[in-house]
Amino acid sequence: MTATMGHRGTEPVETIIEGIRSAGTAPKSRATTLPPAAYTSQEVYDLEVDRLFRPGWMMVGRADRIPNPGDYQCVDLLGESLVMTRDRDGELHVISRVCAHRWMPVAEGSGNAKALQCPYHLWTYALSGELVGAPEMQQIDDFDKALCSLPTVRHEEWLGYVFVNLDGAAEPLAPQLEPAMPALTHVGAQDHQWFETVDWGECPWDWKVMVENYMECYHHIGSHRKTLQADFPGEATWTAETPDAYSLMHIPAAQDGAFAGTEDALLLNIFPISLISPMVGGAFIVRIFPLGPGRVHIFTDHLLDRSALASPDAEAAKKEMLDWITAVHIEDIEICSGVQRSLAGRLAPIGRLSHLEEPLWRLYRFLADRM
Ligand code: FES
Ligand SMILES: [Fe+2]
């Protein structure tokens, strides 16, 4: 058995998985948290990679982040060095950025280029991944450029969000999300457009701590009492009956608040890890890239209505949205760090959940089924 990250170091992984199954099969009115060791164990994390992440759909970004031919954006996902590109014909690709020669990444960060050229020995790849140039390889027998393309990773675009499926065998995503479309259309999610990403770097909490924090509004009465509670009271939120692929939380606006009379804001968790919160006028996204048990790289993405971004007041609208969401996210960071710190000790119990935390119960059912 490999080492676990601090928590209850002697607990066998089978016992932790048994605890996950128990949380995932409890009736709603008896919902509990997962066992604390599920958030700190290396073995559990390794199983999550094999059974949840690689076979599932993981949101890696927005298609409108790379709108023009030649645009690219690098993505680091579960140890895979990828790049999202827009080729000359305007088609989006997600490809490996590991050079087929001797593995140097052929791109870093983001930008616009006619081709991707490896800085090491200048092998050059088209934006769709084909090797188009390899200097000084003429004297080599049986060197076939066609066999040296950068591998393509399966991807799907849905409402402008880009998802990848690393093992290439997942059921198509869009049909699984079809039942959520009416609610998303009501808030105008199809008109939301990306304008800003904030990179929060490596953060010391588990991906499940982040998903759980994002997907319940019970904590509006506590950690967001000064930012969200007045306009979006946690007590009024409710969770839709949904199929197994996702959970959807409705957040009705307060009748005496700034958003009175608008459609419910939404929280969407596309299992296991993708988080989207569309509301009338824009959306707030948390993109989670797991690094290990209790470690994630987090980006937040900000979207506004196409019409708002085209208006003369666009800069003010962007700033308002960014300031608001950043203040909320900073409150969440404090909570997530505190929770993860507690999970490392032996005194953390299995907790009981409120009816306001139903998306957690739904996530656990998914985990119990897949793990
Ligand atoms: S490693 Fe890329 S060209 Fe040599
Ligand atoms: Fe929060």
Coordinates of C-alpha atoms in Angstrom, one line a residue, residues 59 158-159 161 177 179-181 183-184 187 189 192 209-220 224 228 232-243 245-253 263-280 282-286 301 321 324-325 328-329 332 355-360 362-363:
M59 CA -14.3 21.1 -18.7
W158 CA -21.4 22.4 -25.4
L159 CA -22.9 25.9 -25.0
Y161 CA -17.7 25.2 -23.1
L177 CA -27.3 17.4 -20.5
P179 CA -32.8 17.9 -19.7
A180 CA -30.9 21.0 -18.3
M181 CA -31.4 23.0 -21.5
A183 CA -33.4 26.2 -17.4
L184 CA -30.2 27.3 -19.1
V187 CA -31.2 32.6 -18.2
A189 CA -26.7 30.8 -21.2
H192 CA -23.0 34.3 -22.5
V209 CA -14.1 20.3 -1.3
M210 CA -14.3 22.8 -4.1
V211 CA -17.2 21.1 -5.9
E212 CA -19.1 20.8 -2.6
N213 CA -18.5 24.4 -1.7
Y214 CA -19.7 25.6 -5.1
M215 CA -22.8 23.5 -5.3
E216 CA -24.6 24.4 -2.1
C217 CA -25.9 27.8 -1.0
Y218 CA -26.6 26.8 2.6
H219 CA -23.3 28.7 3.3
H220 CA -24.7 32.0 2.0
H224 CA -21.4 34.9 2.2
L228 CA -24.6 37.0 -1.6
F232 CA -29.6 35.2 -3.2
P233 CA -30.8 33.8 0.2
G234 CA -29.4 30.3 0.8
E235 CA -32.6 29.1 2.5
A236 CA -34.7 29.5 -0.8
T237 CA -32.5 27.4 -3.0
W238 CA -33.7 24.1 -4.4
T239 CA -32.3 21.2 -6.4
A240 CA -33.9 19.8 -9.6
E241 CA -34.6 16.2 -10.1
T242 CA -31.9 15.3 -12.7
P243 CA -30.5 12.3 -14.4
A245 CA -24.8 13.0 -15.4
Y246 CA -25.1 16.3 -13.5
S247 CA -26.9 18.2 -10.7
L248 CA -28.7 21.5 -11.0
M249 CA -29.4 23.9 -8.2
H250 CA -31.8 26.8 -8.5
I251 CA -31.2 30.1 -6.7
P252 CA -34.3 32.3 -6.6
A253 CA -33.5 36.0 -6.3
E263 CA -35.1 34.0 -13.5
D264 CA -33.4 31.8 -10.9
A265 CA -29.6 31.8 -11.0
L266 CA -28.3 28.3 -11.5
L267 CA -25.5 26.1 -10.3
L268 CA -24.5 23.2 -12.6
N269 CA -22.1 20.4 -11.6
I270 CA -21.5 18.2 -14.6
F271 CA -20.1 15.2 -12.9
P272 CA -17.6 14.8 -11.6
I273 CA -15.8 18.1 -11.6
S274 CA -17.1 20.8 -14.0
L275 CA -18.8 23.8 -12.4
I276 CA -20.9 26.4 -14.3
S277 CA -23.1 29.1 -12.7
P278 CA -25.2 30.9 -15.3
M279 CA -27.6 33.6 -14.4
V280 CA -29.4 36.4 -16.2
G282 CA -23.7 36.4 -17.3
A283 CA -22.0 33.4 -15.8
F284 CA -19.3 32.5 -13.3
I285 CA -17.2 29.3 -13.8
V286 CA -14.7 27.5 -11.7
D301 CA -13.8 32.4 -15.7
M321 CA -18.8 41.4 -12.4
W324 CA -18.3 41.0 -7.2
I325 CA -17.3 37.4 -8.1
V328 CA -17.2 35.9 -3.2
H329 CA -14.4 33.6 -4.4
D332 CA -14.8 30.6 -0.5
H355 CA -31.8 19.4 2.6
L356 CA -30.1 22.5 1.1
E357 CA -27.1 20.4 0.3
E358 CA -28.8 17.9 -2.0
P359 CA -26.2 18.4 -4.9
L360 CA -23.6 16.8 -2.6
R362 CA -26.3 13.5 -5.8
L363 CA -22.5 13.7 -6.4

